[in-house]
């Protein structure tokens, strides 16, 4: 079984996935965790190019420097980056899925996955074209085979929880994207704004 928790930065995805992992292990199930942000093979070449042409900038946040991609201003990056990154993530996913199969895992838990990558890419390239690509069609099929849950949070609350968020506008944009995908893909949504960790976990348990 594949369970993926996706959603807005600061909504509590990693915390809730860790709790779910402990709960499933307590129930006697063998679990395997995968954090899918971000694995790169071919994408490294594009990152190198982006640095050369200054399409990646470093922004200081309250906790650490963050690399911000402004790929929408470069036609080559705008077209190539989404397709290449999704290909890298897909390859890594199938490798890890094979490892989980070899280990006879009952439940594979995924923290951030393809839906998160797609939402981030929409913000970074400001273009919908890659959603119609062959690789995106494969991604949608993979997503349909998972049990996906989306966590959202109000942008101002997200900034309070997570100290490395760069853009309040970016969080608002991503929240709206997740809400749209949830509606069209019939994915359960949990709003974690002003809720305690255990209350959120109970809502996730019911949704799953």
N, CA, C and O of each residue as an XYZ file, in Angstrom:
832
protein
N       0.848     -1.197      0.000
C       0.000      0.000      0.000
C       0.878      1.239      0.000
O       1.866      1.305      0.731
N       0.521      2.214     -0.813
C       1.268      3.469     -0.901
C       0.435      4.590     -0.287
O      -0.685      4.849     -0.726
N       0.980      5.249      0.721
C       0.311      6.388      1.348
C       1.217      7.599      1.207
O       2.387      7.551      1.587
N       0.687      8.668      0.670
C       1.466      9.887      0.461
C       0.775     11.059      1.141
O      -0.422     11.282      0.960
N       1.548     11.805      1.926
C       1.040     13.042      2.508
C       1.689     14.211      1.780
O       2.901     14.414      1.852
N       0.867     14.965      1.088
C       1.321     16.118      0.315
C       0.745     17.384      0.936
O      -0.082     17.329      1.847
N       1.203     18.538      0.420
C       0.587     19.764      0.872
C       1.539     20.923      1.047
O       2.712     20.865      0.676
N       0.995     21.975      1.623
C       1.691     23.254      1.755
C       2.824     23.156      2.773
O       2.702     22.456      3.778
N       3.919     23.855      2.510
C       5.017     23.922      3.471
C       4.508     24.481      4.794
O       3.771     25.466      4.824
N       4.912     23.835      5.888
C       4.502     24.304      7.203
C       3.205     23.700      7.698
O       2.781     23.971      8.821
N       2.568     22.879      6.865
C       1.278     22.288      7.253
C       1.432     21.091      8.182
O       0.448     20.629      8.759
N       2.656     20.581      8.334
C       2.901     19.469      9.254
C       3.024     18.112      8.606
O       2.750     17.100      9.251
N       3.427     18.056      7.347
C       3.489     16.786      6.618
C       4.458     15.795      7.264
O       4.086     14.654      7.540
N       5.684     16.220      7.502
C       6.704     15.312      8.051
C       6.334     14.846      9.457
O       6.524     13.678      9.795
N       5.808     15.752     10.272
C       5.390     15.398     11.631
C       4.291     14.348     11.604
O       4.348     13.366     12.344
N       3.309     14.548     10.768
C       2.172     13.624     10.703
C       2.570     12.282     10.093
O       2.061     11.238     10.501
N       3.473     12.308      9.125
C       3.918     11.051      8.528
C       4.696     10.231      9.555
O       4.572      9.006      9.591
N       5.494     10.892     10.387
C       6.243     10.198     11.436
C       5.289      9.560     12.450
O       5.513      8.435     12.897
N       4.229     10.283     12.808
C       3.221      9.738     13.715
C       2.503      8.548     13.093
O       2.259      7.541     13.758
N       2.169      8.670     11.823
C       1.496      7.575     11.120
C       2.399      6.354     11.041
O       1.936      5.223     11.181
N       3.672      6.581     10.818
C       4.645      5.494     10.767
C       4.676      4.748     12.103
O       4.631      3.518     12.135
N       4.753      5.495     13.194
C       4.786      4.873     14.524
C       3.492      4.105     14.808
O       3.518      3.024     15.396
N       2.371      4.675     14.387
C       1.084      4.019     14.623
C       0.984      2.699     13.852
O       0.549      1.688     14.404
N       1.382      2.711     12.592
C       1.299      1.504     11.769
C       2.251      0.420     12.276
O       1.924     -0.767     12.251
N       3.434      0.844     12.737
C       4.374     -0.133     13.309
C       3.805     -0.741     14.592
O       3.950     -1.935     14.852
N       3.159      0.106     15.380
C       2.519     -0.389     16.605
C       1.456     -1.435     16.273
O       1.243     -2.378     17.035
N       0.790     -1.260     15.129
C      -0.231     -2.206     14.681
C       0.361     -3.472     14.071
O      -0.367     -4.382     13.674
N       1.681     -3.519     14.003
C       2.340     -4.721     13.498
C       2.658     -4.709     12.016
O       3.065     -5.732     11.466
N       2.478     -3.557     11.349
C       2.765     -3.457      9.923
C       4.209     -3.017      9.697
O       4.758     -2.225     10.463
N       4.804     -3.533      8.650
C       6.170     -3.148      8.287
C       6.098     -1.965      7.331
O       5.452     -2.045      6.286
N       6.760     -0.866      7.687
C       6.664      0.357      6.891
C       8.020      0.731      6.295
O       9.075      0.268      6.728
N       7.938      1.584      5.290
C       9.146      2.086      4.613
C       8.879      3.528      4.218
O       7.923      3.813      3.497
N       9.733      4.448      4.696
C       9.511      5.859      4.422
C      10.359      6.344      3.257
O      11.511      5.944      3.092
N       9.763      7.211      2.457
C      10.470      7.833      1.332
C      10.188      9.330      1.344
O       9.037      9.764      1.306
N      11.267     10.108      1.397
C      11.156     11.563      1.286
C      11.566     11.918     -0.128
O      12.732     11.766     -0.492
N      10.622     12.389     -0.929
C      10.858     12.517     -2.369
C      11.276     13.919     -2.804
O      11.231     14.222     -3.996
N      11.675     14.769     -1.885
C      12.117     16.115     -2.270
C      13.596     16.270     -1.967
O      14.010     16.075     -0.824
N      14.338     16.590     -2.882
C      14.245     16.377     -4.321
C      15.384     15.472     -4.713
O      16.497     15.661     -4.222
N      15.168     14.516     -5.557
C      16.237     13.649     -6.041
C      16.577     14.061     -7.464
O      15.682     14.251     -8.288
N      17.856     14.199     -7.754
C      18.275     14.679     -9.075
C      19.372     13.792     -9.665
O      20.304     13.381     -8.975
N      19.236     13.518    -10.931
C      20.309     12.903    -11.723
C      20.580     13.827    -12.900
O      21.585     14.536    -12.931
N      19.677     13.810    -13.860
C      19.819     14.662    -15.040
C      19.564     16.135    -14.711
O      20.062     17.027    -15.398
N      18.787     16.379    -13.660
C      18.448     17.756    -13.312
C      19.651     18.564    -12.869
O      19.634     19.792    -12.962
N      20.698     17.903    -12.387
C      21.888     18.628    -11.939
C      22.475     19.496    -13.051
O      22.994     20.581    -12.788
N      22.393     19.020    -14.278
C      22.924     19.799    -15.399
C      22.142     21.112    -15.565
O      22.717     22.153    -15.884
N      20.840     21.043    -15.345
C      20.027     22.248    -15.445
C      20.289     23.194    -14.274
O      20.279     24.413    -14.447
N      20.522     22.642    -13.090
C      20.861     23.476    -11.930
C      22.184     24.212    -12.172
O      22.326     25.385    -11.826
N      23.138     23.510    -12.766
C      24.440     24.120    -13.066
C      24.276     25.265    -14.069
O      24.857     26.338    -13.906
N      23.480     25.016    -15.101
C      23.208     26.057    -16.100
C      22.498     27.247    -15.454
O      22.825     28.400    -15.737
N      21.522     26.960    -14.583
C      20.755     28.022    -13.924
C      21.650     28.920    -13.082
O      21.432     30.130    -13.019
N      22.647     28.341    -12.439
C      23.572     29.148    -11.639
C      24.462     30.005    -12.528
O      24.779     31.148    -12.195
N      24.859     29.439    -13.660
C      25.719     30.191    -14.575
C      25.011     31.434    -15.107
O      25.612     32.502    -15.224
N      23.730     31.281    -15.427
C      22.987     32.401    -16.014
C      22.178     33.174    -14.966
O      21.348     34.020    -15.299
N      22.443     32.858    -13.681
C      21.821     33.580    -12.565
C      20.293     33.474    -12.558
O      19.585     34.451    -12.315
N      19.811     32.264    -12.832
C      18.373     32.013    -12.719
C      18.033     31.374    -11.371
O      16.866     31.122    -11.073
N      19.050     31.118    -10.569
C      18.858     30.662     -9.196
C      19.510     31.677     -8.275
O      20.683     32.011     -8.441
N      18.762     32.160     -7.314
C      19.289     33.147     -6.368
C      19.182     32.596     -4.951
O      18.315     31.769     -4.667
N      20.057     33.050     -4.070
C      20.055     32.610     -2.675
C      19.408     33.685     -1.812
O      19.823     34.844     -1.820
N      18.388     33.282     -1.074
C      17.662     34.206     -0.198
C      17.877     33.779      1.246
O      17.679     32.613      1.586
N      18.282     34.714      2.097
C      18.468     34.428      3.515
C      17.111     34.433      4.224
O      16.338     35.382      4.096
N      16.838     33.378      4.962
C      15.623     33.305      5.765
C      15.995     33.307      7.249
O      17.167     33.452      7.600
N      15.012     33.150      8.101
C      15.277     33.179      9.541
C      16.151     32.031     10.000
O      16.821     32.137     11.027
N      16.158     30.930      9.255
C      16.900     29.751      9.708
C      18.069     29.345      8.814
O      19.059     28.800      9.301
N      17.962     29.608      7.493
C      19.010     29.130      6.593
C      18.886     29.823      5.242
O      17.840     30.392      4.926
N      19.955     29.778      4.441
C      19.859     30.284      3.065
C      19.022     29.326      2.222
O      19.143     28.108      2.356
N      18.179     29.874      1.361
C      17.313     29.064      0.502
C      17.572     29.432     -0.953
O      17.618     30.611     -1.306
N      17.741     28.411     -1.797
C      17.909     28.639     -3.230
C      16.538     28.808     -3.881
O      15.681     27.930     -3.777
N      16.339     29.925     -4.541
C      15.064     30.231     -5.180
C      15.249     30.215     -6.693
O      16.129     30.886     -7.233
N      14.399     29.432     -7.372
C      14.483     29.314     -8.825
C      13.549     30.322     -9.491
O      12.357     30.372     -9.189
N      14.100     31.116    -10.390
C      13.278     32.043    -11.185
C      13.326     31.589    -12.645
O      13.728     32.331    -13.541
N      12.906     30.360    -12.843
C      13.054     29.703    -14.144
C      12.050     30.202    -15.177
O      12.213     29.936    -16.368
N      11.023     30.916    -14.748
C      10.021     31.388    -15.716
C      10.571     32.464    -16.649
O       9.951     32.766    -17.669
N      11.727     33.049    -16.318
C      12.303     34.092    -17.172
C      13.237     33.507    -18.228
O      13.786     34.242    -19.049
N      13.417     32.192    -18.210
C      14.320     31.532    -19.157
C      13.531     30.466    -19.913
O      13.043     29.513    -19.305
N      13.403     30.614    -21.217
C      12.576     29.709    -22.025
C      13.067     28.267    -21.974
O      12.265     27.335    -21.923
N      14.400     28.082    -21.988
C      14.948     26.721    -21.954
C      14.616     26.041    -20.631
O      14.161     24.897    -20.615
N      14.843     26.741    -19.521
C      14.543     26.176    -18.212
C      13.044     25.986    -18.016
O      12.604     25.010    -17.410
N      12.281     26.915    -18.527
C      10.831     26.837    -18.395
C      10.286     25.564    -19.040
O       9.341     24.958    -18.534
N      10.880     25.170    -20.143
C      10.406     23.978    -20.841
C      11.059     22.691    -20.321
O      10.374     21.690    -20.105
N      12.378     22.718    -20.122
C      13.104     21.492    -19.795
C      13.017     21.083    -18.329
O      12.882     19.900    -18.018
N      13.096     22.058    -17.431
C      13.205     21.732    -16.007
C      12.047     20.870    -15.484
O      12.309     19.871    -14.815
N      10.783     21.209    -15.756
C       9.699     20.372    -15.223
C       9.772     18.931    -15.715
O       9.574     17.997    -14.938
N      10.050     18.750    -16.984
C      10.066     17.413    -17.560
C      11.235     16.588    -17.026
O      11.076     15.408    -16.714
N      12.398     17.206    -16.922
C      13.579     16.481    -16.454
C      13.467     16.153    -14.964
O      13.807     15.046    -14.546
N      12.995     17.106    -14.164
C      12.853     16.848    -12.729
C      11.834     15.739    -12.471
O      12.083     14.854    -11.652
N      10.704     15.774    -13.151
C       9.695     14.736    -12.961
C      10.216     13.365    -13.393
O       9.872     12.348    -12.790
N      11.043     13.340    -14.434
C      11.654     12.085    -14.854
C      12.579     11.552    -13.769
O      12.546     10.361    -13.458
N      13.402     12.419    -13.192
C      14.302     12.009    -12.109
C      13.514     11.461    -10.915
O      13.863     10.422    -10.355
N      12.464     12.161    -10.540
C      11.655     11.725     -9.401
C      10.965     10.396     -9.683
O      10.841      9.551     -8.796
N      10.518     10.219    -10.915
C       9.858      8.971    -11.285
C      10.833      7.795    -11.215
O      10.488      6.726    -10.714
N      12.045      7.997    -11.718
C      13.067      6.941    -11.662
C      13.385      6.570    -10.223
O      13.467      5.390     -9.881
N      13.567      7.593     -9.370
C      13.896      7.354     -7.971
C      12.750      6.657     -7.245
O      12.979      5.790     -6.402
N      11.535      7.032     -7.572
C      10.360      6.405     -6.961
C      10.310      4.916     -7.273
O      10.075      4.105     -6.378
N      10.528      4.547     -8.530
C      10.453      3.133     -8.902
C      11.607      2.327     -8.292
O      11.437      1.156     -7.951
N      12.775      2.956     -8.156
C      13.890      2.276     -7.479
C      13.515      1.986     -6.029
O      13.703      0.869     -5.547
N      12.984      2.994     -5.333
C      12.613      2.828     -3.939
C      11.425      1.881     -3.767
O      11.337      1.154     -2.778
N      10.528      1.897     -4.724
C       9.389      0.973     -4.669
C       9.875     -0.471     -4.806
O       9.346     -1.372     -4.155
N      10.880     -0.685     -5.650
C      11.458     -2.019     -5.795
C      12.141     -2.454     -4.498
O      12.017     -3.605     -4.081
N      12.865     -1.524     -3.861
C      13.516     -1.821     -2.580
C      12.480     -2.223     -1.538
O      12.681     -3.176     -0.786
N      11.367     -1.486     -1.499
C      10.293     -1.798     -0.546
C       9.705     -3.180     -0.826
O       9.364     -3.918      0.098
N       9.590     -3.517     -2.101
C       9.074     -4.843     -2.475
C      10.035     -5.942     -2.034
O       9.605     -6.978     -1.526
N      11.320     -5.721     -2.226
C      12.327     -6.703     -1.805
C      12.281     -6.907     -0.293
O      12.441     -8.026      0.194
N      12.064     -5.828      0.440
C      12.014     -5.897      1.900
C      10.658     -6.373      2.426
O      10.451     -6.465      3.636
N       9.747     -6.672      1.514
C       8.406     -7.160      1.869
C       7.687     -6.189      2.808
O       7.162     -6.567      3.855
N       7.687     -4.946      2.392
C       7.065     -3.891      3.180
C       5.546     -3.933      3.005
O       5.048     -4.187      1.908
N       4.819     -3.684      4.086
C       3.359     -3.637      4.024
C       2.861     -2.280      3.525
O       1.948     -2.208      2.703
N       3.473     -1.204      4.034
C       3.026      0.137      3.695
C       4.240      1.004      3.376
O       5.185      1.072      4.163
N       4.213      1.654      2.239
C       5.243      2.619      1.862
C       4.686      4.016      2.104
O       3.675      4.402      1.518
N       5.361      4.775      2.980
C       4.916      6.113      3.356
C       5.773      7.145      2.638
O       7.001      7.102      2.711
N       5.128      8.062      1.951
C       5.847      9.036      1.133
C       5.588     10.442      1.640
O       4.446     10.897      1.704
N       6.664     11.118      1.997
C       6.596     12.505      2.458
C       6.944     13.407      1.282
O       8.088     13.431      0.826
N       5.975     14.132      0.803
C       6.093     14.929     -0.428
C       6.314     13.980     -1.612
O       7.142     13.071     -1.551
N       5.579     14.205     -2.654
C       5.750     13.350     -3.828
C       5.443     14.143     -5.081
O       5.724     15.339     -5.163
N       4.868     13.466     -6.049
C       4.723     14.068     -7.378
C       3.785     15.268     -7.388
O       4.019     16.233     -8.116
N       2.741     15.215     -6.596
C       1.810     16.342     -6.562
C       2.501     17.593     -6.016
O       2.272     18.700     -6.504
N       3.343     17.408     -5.007
C       4.103     18.533     -4.455
C       5.076     19.091     -5.488
O       5.251     20.303     -5.613
N       5.707     18.171     -6.229
C       6.651     18.610     -7.265
C       5.928     19.409     -8.339
O       6.433     20.436     -8.792
N       4.762     18.952     -8.748
C       4.004     19.650     -9.783
C       3.605     21.053     -9.321
O       3.716     22.016    -10.079
N       3.141     21.160     -8.077
C       2.740     22.474     -7.547
C       3.948     23.408     -7.460
O       3.852     24.579     -7.830
N       5.081     22.900     -6.976
C       6.293     23.716     -6.914
C       6.746     24.152     -8.312
O       7.190     25.283     -8.505
N       6.628     23.252     -9.267
C       7.035     23.569    -10.635
C       6.141     24.648    -11.240
O       6.621     25.520    -11.965
N       4.867     24.591    -10.949
C       3.963     25.629    -11.452
C       4.382     27.013    -10.951
O       4.272     28.008    -11.667
N       4.859     27.054     -9.722
C       5.319     28.323     -9.161
C       6.656     28.756     -9.768
O       6.882     29.945     -9.991
N       7.529     27.804    -10.031
C       8.880     28.125    -10.492
C       8.970     28.420    -11.984
O       9.834     29.189    -12.406
N       8.090     27.821    -12.795
C       8.171     28.059    -14.236
C       6.993     28.876    -14.772
O       7.035     29.359    -15.904
N       5.943     29.031    -13.961
C       4.769     29.838    -14.336
C       4.220     29.441    -15.712
O       3.914     30.292    -16.547
N       4.105     28.131    -15.921
C       3.640     27.642    -17.223
C       2.930     26.310    -17.032
O       3.391     25.467    -16.262
N       1.814     26.112    -17.725
C       1.034     24.877    -17.604
C       1.410     23.839    -18.653
O       0.913     22.713    -18.616
N       2.276     24.203    -19.580
C       2.567     23.333    -20.714
C       3.047     21.947    -20.338
O       2.674     20.972    -20.991
N       3.869     21.832    -19.297
C       4.444     20.527    -18.940
C       3.382     19.547    -18.433
O       3.606     18.337    -18.427
N       2.218     20.073    -18.005
C       1.160     19.189    -17.511
C       0.596     18.300    -18.612
O      -0.048     17.288    -18.332
N       0.837     18.677    -19.858
C       0.339     17.884    -20.989
C       1.414     16.976    -21.577
O       1.175     16.304    -22.580
N       2.586     16.949    -20.966
C       3.693     16.145    -21.490
C       3.484     14.661    -21.189
O       2.657     14.294    -20.354
N       4.247     13.817    -21.884
C       4.150     12.363    -21.684
C       4.522     11.990    -20.258
O       3.850     11.165    -19.638
N       5.588     12.591    -19.729
C       6.037     12.250    -18.381
C       4.970     12.622    -17.351
O       4.791     11.909    -16.364
N       4.265     13.726    -17.571
C       3.206     14.122    -16.641
C       2.042     13.134    -16.675
O       1.414     12.869    -15.650
N       1.761     12.594    -17.853
C       0.691     11.603    -17.950
C       1.038     10.347    -17.159
O       0.173      9.742    -16.525
N       2.301      9.964    -17.202
C       2.746      8.818    -16.406
C       2.616      9.140    -14.922
O       2.183      8.302    -14.131
N       2.996     10.366    -14.552
C       2.915     10.792    -13.155
C       1.477     10.711    -12.645
O       1.239     10.243    -11.532
N       0.516     11.167    -13.457
C      -0.882     11.131    -13.019
C      -1.334      9.697    -12.760
O      -2.111      9.444    -11.840
N      -0.849      8.768    -13.565
C      -1.210      7.357    -13.367
C      -0.616      6.833    -12.060
O      -1.259      6.073    -11.337
N       0.603      7.241    -11.770
C       1.243      6.825    -10.507
C       0.473      7.389     -9.318
O       0.230      6.683     -8.340
N       0.090      8.664     -9.404
C      -0.659      9.302     -8.318
C      -1.987      8.580     -8.081
O      -2.418      8.414     -6.940
N      -2.626      8.154     -9.171
C      -3.926      7.486     -9.044
C      -3.805      6.146     -8.324
O      -4.796      5.630     -7.807
N      -2.604      5.580     -8.285
C      -2.385      4.306     -7.602
C      -1.997      4.460     -6.143
O      -1.732      3.465     -5.469
N      -1.959      5.691     -5.641
C      -1.597      5.956     -4.250
C      -2.824      6.396     -3.459
O      -3.827      6.839     -4.020
N      -2.712      6.260     -2.145
C      -3.657      6.901     -1.241
C      -3.032      8.226     -0.853
O      -2.086      8.261     -0.066
N      -3.552      9.318     -1.399
C      -2.957     10.642     -1.202
C      -3.826     11.459     -0.259
O      -5.055     11.430     -0.333
N      -3.169     12.179      0.618
C      -3.849     13.096      1.517
C      -3.140     14.444      1.449
O      -1.910     14.506      1.481
N      -3.912     15.518      1.355
C      -3.336     16.858      1.234
C      -3.553     17.643      2.525
O      -4.671     17.729      3.034
N      -2.460     18.215      3.049
C      -2.542     19.096      4.208
C      -2.376     20.537      3.735
O      -1.434     20.856      3.010
N      -3.291     21.396      4.146
C      -3.174     22.808      3.807
C      -3.143     23.626      5.089
O      -3.466     23.126      6.166
N      -2.751     24.882      4.962
C      -2.659     25.777      6.106
C      -2.736     27.209      5.588
O      -2.337     27.487      4.457
N      -3.243     28.107      6.406
C      -3.264     29.501      6.007
C      -1.835     30.030      5.910
O      -1.021     29.750      6.790
N      -1.513     30.784      4.866
C      -0.127     31.236      4.638
C       0.531     31.909      5.845
O       1.692     31.627      6.143
N      -0.180     32.784      6.536
C       0.422     33.481      7.677
C       0.773     32.512      8.802
O       1.777     32.697      9.491
N      -0.042     31.490      8.989
C       0.244     30.472      9.995
C       1.436     29.615      9.571
O       2.243     29.209     10.407
N       1.542     29.344      8.271
C       2.666     28.565      7.753
C       3.991     29.261      8.024
O       4.972     28.620      8.402
N       4.018     30.578      7.830
C       5.240     31.354      8.068
C       5.636     31.313      9.541
O       6.824     31.305      9.864
N       4.656     31.286     10.427
C       4.956     31.198     11.856
C       5.560     29.846     12.218
O       6.445     29.758     13.069
N       5.073     28.794     11.562
C       5.532     27.438     11.884
C       6.881     27.113     11.260
O       7.705     26.427     11.866
N       7.101     27.603     10.055
C       8.289     27.197      9.293
C       9.143     28.422      8.993
O       8.688     29.361      8.340
N      10.374     28.406      9.470
C      11.210     29.615      9.421
C      11.959     29.816      8.106
O      12.591     30.856      7.916
N      11.902     28.844      7.194
C      12.648     28.991      5.938
C      11.735     29.263      4.744
O      12.145     29.072      3.600
N      10.511     29.705      4.995
C       9.606     30.073      3.909
C      10.008     31.434      3.358
O      10.206     32.386      4.113
N      10.126     31.518      2.042
C      10.628     32.730      1.391
C       9.511     33.698      1.044
O       9.650     34.907      1.230
N       8.393     33.164      0.535
C       7.364     34.033     -0.034
C       5.975     33.692      0.487
O       5.507     32.564      0.328
N       5.323     34.657      1.104
C       3.940     34.481      1.542
C       3.023     34.307      0.332
O       2.076     33.522      0.361
N       3.320     35.048     -0.719
C       2.536     34.929     -1.963
C       2.692     33.536     -2.564
O       1.735     32.964     -3.086
N       3.914     32.993     -2.486
C       4.150     31.654     -3.009
C       3.356     30.598     -2.256
O       2.807     29.679     -2.864
N       3.294     30.724     -0.935
C       2.522     29.780     -0.130
C       1.034     29.868     -0.476
O       0.353     28.848     -0.574
N       0.535     31.093     -0.659
C      -0.873     31.279     -1.021
C      -1.174     30.649     -2.381
O      -2.212     30.014     -2.563
N      -0.260     30.831     -3.329
C      -0.424     30.250     -4.668
C      -0.469     28.721     -4.589
O      -1.323     28.083     -5.205
N       0.451     28.151     -3.831
C       0.527     26.697     -3.734
C      -0.694     26.124     -3.016
O      -1.210     25.071     -3.391
N      -1.143     26.822     -1.993
C      -2.351     26.378     -1.284
C      -3.533     26.303     -2.249
O      -4.307     25.346     -2.223
N      -3.664     27.307     -3.089
C      -4.768     27.315     -4.058
C      -4.618     26.178     -5.065
O      -5.605     25.542     -5.433
N      -3.397     25.922     -5.508
C      -3.159     24.813     -6.448
C      -3.550     23.477     -5.835
O      -4.204     22.658     -6.481
N      -3.150     23.258     -4.584
C      -3.503     21.999     -3.917
C      -5.016     21.858     -3.778
O      -5.552     20.762     -3.941
N      -5.694     22.933     -3.486
C      -7.155     22.884     -3.355
C      -7.810     22.526     -4.688
O      -8.786     21.777     -4.723
N      -7.272     23.061     -5.777
C      -7.816     22.756     -7.105
C      -7.578     21.292     -7.462
O      -8.488     20.608     -7.930
N      -6.342     20.807     -7.237
C      -6.038     19.405     -7.538
C      -6.878     18.471     -6.672
O      -7.357     17.442     -7.150
N      -7.058     18.825     -5.401
C      -7.847     17.990     -4.498
C      -9.274     17.844     -5.001
O      -9.856     16.761     -4.944
N      -9.830     18.936     -5.492
C     -11.203     18.917     -5.987
C     -11.341     18.050     -7.229
O     -12.277     17.259     -7.337
N     -10.405     18.198     -8.174
C     -10.521     17.492     -9.443
C     -10.058     16.033     -9.369
O     -10.484     15.206    -10.174
N      -9.195     15.721     -8.411
C      -8.698     14.352     -8.272
C      -9.373     13.617     -7.116
O      -9.047     12.466     -6.828
N     -10.313     14.290     -6.458
C     -11.057     13.699     -5.342
C     -10.113     13.213     -4.236
O     -10.179     12.063     -3.800
N      -9.244     14.112     -3.801
C      -8.269     13.808     -2.753
C      -8.721     14.481     -1.453
O      -9.068     15.662     -1.465
N      -8.723     13.750     -0.331
C      -9.114     14.355      0.950
C      -8.150     15.483      1.352
O      -6.946     15.410      1.105
N      -8.710     16.519      1.973
C      -7.923     17.667      2.418
C      -8.113     17.865      3.915
O      -9.232     17.805      4.423
N      -7.010     18.101      4.615
C      -7.064     18.416      6.041
C      -6.457     19.794      6.233
O      -5.299     20.022      5.885
N      -7.241     20.715      6.787
C      -6.755     22.062      7.096
C      -6.153     22.036      8.501
O      -6.864     21.806      9.479
N      -4.845     22.271      8.600
C      -4.151     22.158      9.890
C      -4.024     23.496     10.614
O      -3.384     23.573     11.663
N      -4.621     24.538     10.070
C      -4.513     25.870     10.674
C      -5.086     25.870     12.094
O      -6.226     25.468     12.325
N      -4.259     26.334     13.036
C      -4.677     26.480     14.444
C      -5.166     25.179     15.059
O      -6.069     25.189     15.895
N      -4.585     24.070     14.657
C      -4.955     22.767     15.222
C      -3.732     22.098     15.837
O      -2.614     22.274     15.352
N      -3.941     21.336     16.899
C      -2.869     20.616     17.563
C      -2.435     19.395     16.770
O      -3.163     18.916     15.900
N      -1.249     18.896     17.075
C      -0.674     17.763     16.344
C      -1.569     16.528     16.425
O      -1.816     15.878     15.410
N      -2.058     16.199     17.622
C      -2.887     15.009     17.781
C      -4.256     15.166     17.132
O      -4.811     14.205     16.599
N      -4.796     16.378     17.176
C      -6.080     16.636     16.505
C      -5.946     16.440     15.001
O      -6.838     15.889     14.355
N      -4.827     16.894     14.452
C      -4.567     16.730     13.020
C      -4.436     15.242     12.683
O      -4.959     14.778     11.670
N      -3.730     14.500     13.545
C      -3.540     13.072     13.290
C      -4.867     12.334     13.279
O      -5.076     11.444     12.454
N      -5.766     12.696     14.190
C      -7.083     12.060     14.215
C      -7.839     12.312     12.916
O      -8.507     11.417     12.398
N      -7.736     13.530     12.392
C      -8.394     13.882     11.131
C      -7.798     13.094      9.973
O      -8.518     12.655      9.077
N      -6.468     12.916      9.993
C      -5.793     12.144      8.954
C      -6.223     10.684      9.016
O      -6.479     10.064      7.984
N      -6.302     10.140     10.214
C      -6.702      8.745     10.396
C      -8.105      8.504      9.820
O      -8.352      7.499      9.154
N      -9.010      9.442     10.090
C     -10.383      9.326      9.562
C     -10.382      9.419      8.037
O     -11.093      8.675      7.362
N      -9.579     10.337      7.499
C      -9.525     10.544      6.040
C      -8.953      9.344      5.320
O      -9.354      9.036      4.198
N      -8.010      8.661      5.965
C      -7.398      7.493      5.329
C      -8.266      6.247      5.469
O      -7.893      5.177      4.988
